[in-house]
Amino acid sequence: MMFRRALSHSISARSQVPTWFWVGLVAWHMVFFGVQLHQRTYFFPDTDRYRTEAVNIREAGEFYARPLPATGAKKPQEYTIRPPGYPLFLLALDTPSARFPFVALVVQNLLSLLNLGLLARWLHRFRLLPAQWGFLLLGVCTYPAQLIYANVLMSEMLLQTCVVLLWLSAVAAWETQQMRYALAVAATATAAMLVKPVFYPFSIVVLLVGSWAALRWRRLPVAVVAALPLAVALLYQGWNYQRTGLFHFSSIATINLLHYNTEGVLRRTEGAVVADHFIDTVEAEAHRCYATFAQQQQHIRARSMAVLWKYPVTYARIHLTGMVNCFLDPGRFDLVHFFKLPGQEGRGLLGQYTAYGYKGMARYIWRLPLGLLSALLLVAVGNVVRLLTFGLFLFQRQYALFVRLSAAGILLYVAFLTGPLGAARFAVPVFPLLVVGATLGSRKLFLMLPSVRSPASCLR
């Protein structure tokens, strides 16, 4: 009921999104698209596997992320290391045939504009102050990862579209209790996990929330619809079992467990030499002592989990700081690679943090070129401001509880699943929710300024 009252008040006094906001948003996208046309830096570390899988689907009907071997066995992990969503997206746009992926990059820029535009249209019901629209535009301009990942062949922008539509559908479902929005939630949650494995466990969240909503609304079909993403996840894992002999969603989970979670803990507790030796030993044992992919994966998981259980406090600290880093990391690698700047050698900020903690990051930062350092500090300040103002949004009761909890829940979900991997690109899919919440949270701060005059509030 509180959500409905807030919504009815907001609809009764809508204000239009300022034209200058749309102009600034489009212009900023054009700047980064122009840089990409000049620099041709659309290839990021994961790009090769996505494009290769798209080629294999087209030419052989194989969802396989490495070139198909002419002789010999295929590597089972390459069947599931990348889910099929983004390769199919590239294939639909005929990207594998293009020397330069012009069409794909145009579409991804349009998706970025769509994602931000949809949320801007949703925001205007709250009659934002002009300063808040400026805050929103500045928030986008000081988050270069949004524009960079719209202009490279990576799955982040497609996943972001799924997340934005998922959240808007969830809010609309809660507002109207209409089945079409419940179906939209199920569809977008399913699409999200087929684009990026991080959203595979989210199918359980959808089932739990949908079941609770079904009981509250006394509509059993809602629970049935909420079970659809989990059903698809189980079917997909069954398909992976047929191809690899292991019932699992993605092999990337085991890779991250060993090479990031376990390695990070060992580097902090026993040093880099021990960590490197452990990684090499475990992988050698898995391939020497076990014949099947399932046995190899189980061995790697068991050895990795033994280390994490040996140092639970260290791992908990690394995991929690990784969650924070997900939203604070200024994205050094993204800027350096996209703009072809010096400083690509060796470990980056994430690598320095994994090996040496924040002290290592600080030492590394002060060795960077002055221009890059200034840009990173500007982005970092923007990240801190966005996170703090989003925190204010969570405690402003004039906004519906479901709106606040659902936005925060999705952000925390992604941060928790990302864990020690916490880097700028992992926050890109949820960035629009972060900046929208921050924009709403900034209202009281702007009203404290004597020069700001508020229109009649729609939230009273």
PDB file of N, CA and C in Angstrom, residues 137-170:
ATOM      1  N   LEU A 137      23.493  13.082 -14.532  1.00  0.00           N
ATOM      2  CA  LEU A 137      24.333  13.166 -15.724  1.00  0.00           C
ATOM      3  C   LEU A 137      25.811  13.136 -15.350  1.00  0.00           C
ATOM      4  N   LEU A 138      26.178  13.854 -14.295  1.00  0.00           N
ATOM      5  CA  LEU A 138      27.568  13.852 -13.836  1.00  0.00           C
ATOM      6  C   LEU A 138      27.968  12.464 -13.347  1.00  0.00           C
ATOM      7  N   GLY A 139      27.006  11.764 -12.721  1.00  0.00           N
ATOM      8  CA  GLY A 139      27.288  10.409 -12.263  1.00  0.00           C
ATOM      9  C   GLY A 139      27.637   9.480 -13.412  1.00  0.00           C
ATOM     10  N   VAL A 140      26.965   9.640 -14.558  1.00  0.00           N
ATOM     11  CA  VAL A 140      27.275   8.835 -15.741  1.00  0.00           C
ATOM     12  C   VAL A 140      28.622   9.254 -16.330  1.00  0.00           C
ATOM     13  N   CYS A 141      28.859  10.556 -16.389  1.00  0.00           N
ATOM     14  CA  CYS A 141      30.087  11.059 -17.013  1.00  0.00           C
ATOM     15  C   CYS A 141      31.335  10.713 -16.205  1.00  0.00           C
ATOM     16  N   THR A 142      31.185  10.523 -14.895  1.00  0.00           N
ATOM     17  CA  THR A 142      32.338  10.187 -14.055  1.00  0.00           C
ATOM     18  C   THR A 142      32.441   8.680 -13.810  1.00  0.00           C
ATOM     19  N   TYR A 143      31.745   7.903 -14.643  1.00  0.00           N
ATOM     20  CA  TYR A 143      31.835   6.446 -14.563  1.00  0.00           C
ATOM     21  C   TYR A 143      32.158   5.919 -15.954  1.00  0.00           C
ATOM     22  N   PRO A 144      33.425   6.026 -16.357  1.00  0.00           N
ATOM     23  CA  PRO A 144      33.785   5.681 -17.739  1.00  0.00           C
ATOM     24  C   PRO A 144      33.527   4.223 -18.104  1.00  0.00           C
ATOM     25  N   ALA A 145      33.454   3.328 -17.120  1.00  0.00           N
ATOM     26  CA  ALA A 145      33.216   1.918 -17.427  1.00  0.00           C
ATOM     27  C   ALA A 145      31.902   1.726 -18.178  1.00  0.00           C
ATOM     28  N   GLN A 146      30.900   2.562 -17.876  1.00  0.00           N
ATOM     29  CA  GLN A 146      29.613   2.464 -18.587  1.00  0.00           C
ATOM     30  C   GLN A 146      29.805   2.658 -20.082  1.00  0.00           C
ATOM     31  N   LEU A 147      30.591   3.652 -20.458  1.00  0.00           N
ATOM     32  CA  LEU A 147      30.796   3.968 -21.872  1.00  0.00           C
ATOM     33  C   LEU A 147      31.818   3.044 -22.511  1.00  0.00           C
ATOM     34  N   ILE A 148      32.812   2.636 -21.743  1.00  0.00           N
ATOM     35  CA  ILE A 148      33.834   1.735 -22.284  1.00  0.00           C
ATOM     36  C   ILE A 148      33.214   0.392 -22.646  1.00  0.00           C
ATOM     37  N   TYR A 149      32.401  -0.162 -21.741  1.00  0.00           N
ATOM     38  CA  TYR A 149      31.842  -1.488 -22.009  1.00  0.00           C
ATOM     39  C   TYR A 149      30.676  -1.451 -22.985  1.00  0.00           C
ATOM     40  N   ALA A 150      30.204  -0.254 -23.300  1.00  0.00           N
ATOM     41  CA  ALA A 150      29.271  -0.129 -24.420  1.00  0.00           C
ATOM     42  C   ALA A 150      30.007  -0.185 -25.750  1.00  0.00           C
ATOM     43  N   ASN A 151      31.327  -0.037 -25.701  1.00  0.00           N
ATOM     44  CA  ASN A 151      32.127   0.066 -26.931  1.00  0.00           C
ATOM     45  C   ASN A 151      33.176  -1.021 -27.071  1.00  0.00           C
ATOM     46  N   VAL A 152      33.022  -2.114 -26.356  1.00  0.00           N
ATOM     47  CA  VAL A 152      33.902  -3.267 -26.521  1.00  0.00           C
ATOM     48  C   VAL A 152      33.041  -4.528 -26.600  1.00  0.00           C
ATOM     49  N   LEU A 153      33.611  -5.590 -27.160  1.00  0.00           N
ATOM     50  CA  LEU A 153      32.863  -6.837 -27.296  1.00  0.00           C
ATOM     51  C   LEU A 153      32.959  -7.641 -26.003  1.00  0.00           C
ATOM     52  N   MET A 154      32.147  -7.212 -25.052  1.00  0.00           N
ATOM     53  CA  MET A 154      32.021  -7.889 -23.766  1.00  0.00           C
ATOM     54  C   MET A 154      30.533  -7.933 -23.413  1.00  0.00           C
ATOM     55  N   SER A 155      30.177  -8.850 -22.526  1.00  0.00           N
ATOM     56  CA  SER A 155      28.755  -9.108 -22.265  1.00  0.00           C
ATOM     57  C   SER A 155      28.120  -8.168 -21.250  1.00  0.00           C
ATOM     58  N   GLU A 156      28.911  -7.254 -20.672  1.00  0.00           N
ATOM     59  CA  GLU A 156      28.394  -6.425 -19.574  1.00  0.00           C
ATOM     60  C   GLU A 156      27.174  -5.593 -19.956  1.00  0.00           C
ATOM     61  N   MET A 157      27.178  -4.996 -21.164  1.00  0.00           N
ATOM     62  CA  MET A 157      26.074  -4.107 -21.524  1.00  0.00           C
ATOM     63  C   MET A 157      24.794  -4.892 -21.771  1.00  0.00           C
ATOM     64  N   LEU A 158      24.897  -6.057 -22.376  1.00  0.00           N
ATOM     65  CA  LEU A 158      23.714  -6.895 -22.577  1.00  0.00           C
ATOM     66  C   LEU A 158      23.162  -7.350 -21.232  1.00  0.00           C
ATOM     67  N   LEU A 159      24.040  -7.714 -20.314  1.00  0.00           N
ATOM     68  CA  LEU A 159      23.588  -8.098 -18.980  1.00  0.00           C
ATOM     69  C   LEU A 159      22.955  -6.915 -18.267  1.00  0.00           C
ATOM     70  N   GLN A 160      23.510  -5.726 -18.435  1.00  0.00           N
ATOM     71  CA  GLN A 160      22.937  -4.542 -17.807  1.00  0.00           C
ATOM     72  C   GLN A 160      21.498  -4.320 -18.268  1.00  0.00           C
ATOM     73  N   THR A 161      21.245  -4.536 -19.547  1.00  0.00           N
ATOM     74  CA  THR A 161      19.882  -4.404 -20.056  1.00  0.00           C
ATOM     75  C   THR A 161      18.951  -5.391 -19.362  1.00  0.00           C
ATOM     76  N   CYS A 162      19.417  -6.623 -19.202  1.00  0.00           N
ATOM     77  CA  CYS A 162      18.610  -7.628 -18.495  1.00  0.00           C
ATOM     78  C   CYS A 162      18.320  -7.188 -17.064  1.00  0.00           C
ATOM     79  N   VAL A 163      19.330  -6.644 -16.376  1.00  0.00           N
ATOM     80  CA  VAL A 163      19.167  -6.241 -14.980  1.00  0.00           C
ATOM     81  C   VAL A 163      18.194  -5.071 -14.855  1.00  0.00           C
ATOM     82  N   VAL A 164      18.327  -4.076 -15.721  1.00  0.00           N
ATOM     83  CA  VAL A 164      17.432  -2.916 -15.672  1.00  0.00           C
ATOM     84  C   VAL A 164      15.987  -3.348 -15.924  1.00  0.00           C
ATOM     85  N   LEU A 165      15.778  -4.167 -16.952  1.00  0.00           N
ATOM     86  CA  LEU A 165      14.426  -4.636 -17.249  1.00  0.00           C
ATOM     87  C   LEU A 165      13.898  -5.536 -16.133  1.00  0.00           C
ATOM     88  N   LEU A 166      14.782  -6.326 -15.530  1.00  0.00           N
ATOM     89  CA  LEU A 166      14.388  -7.163 -14.398  1.00  0.00           C
ATOM     90  C   LEU A 166      13.887  -6.311 -13.241  1.00  0.00           C
ATOM     91  N   TRP A 167      14.651  -5.283 -12.894  1.00  0.00           N
ATOM     92  CA  TRP A 167      14.267  -4.443 -11.755  1.00  0.00           C
ATOM     93  C   TRP A 167      12.985  -3.654 -12.035  1.00  0.00           C
ATOM     94  N   LEU A 168      12.891  -3.056 -13.212  1.00  0.00           N
ATOM     95  CA  LEU A 168      11.671  -2.310 -13.549  1.00  0.00           C
ATOM     96  C   LEU A 168      10.459  -3.236 -13.588  1.00  0.00           C
ATOM     97  N   SER A 169      10.639  -4.452 -14.076  1.00  0.00           N
ATOM     98  CA  SER A 169       9.538  -5.417 -14.106  1.00  0.00           C
ATOM     99  C   SER A 169       9.133  -5.819 -12.695  1.00  0.00           C
ATOM    100  N   ALA A 170      10.125  -5.997 -11.816  1.00  0.00           N
ATOM    101  CA  ALA A 170       9.818  -6.357 -10.432  1.00  0.00           C
ATOM    102  C   ALA A 170       9.051  -5.244  -9.729  1.00  0.00           C
TER     103      ALA A 170
END
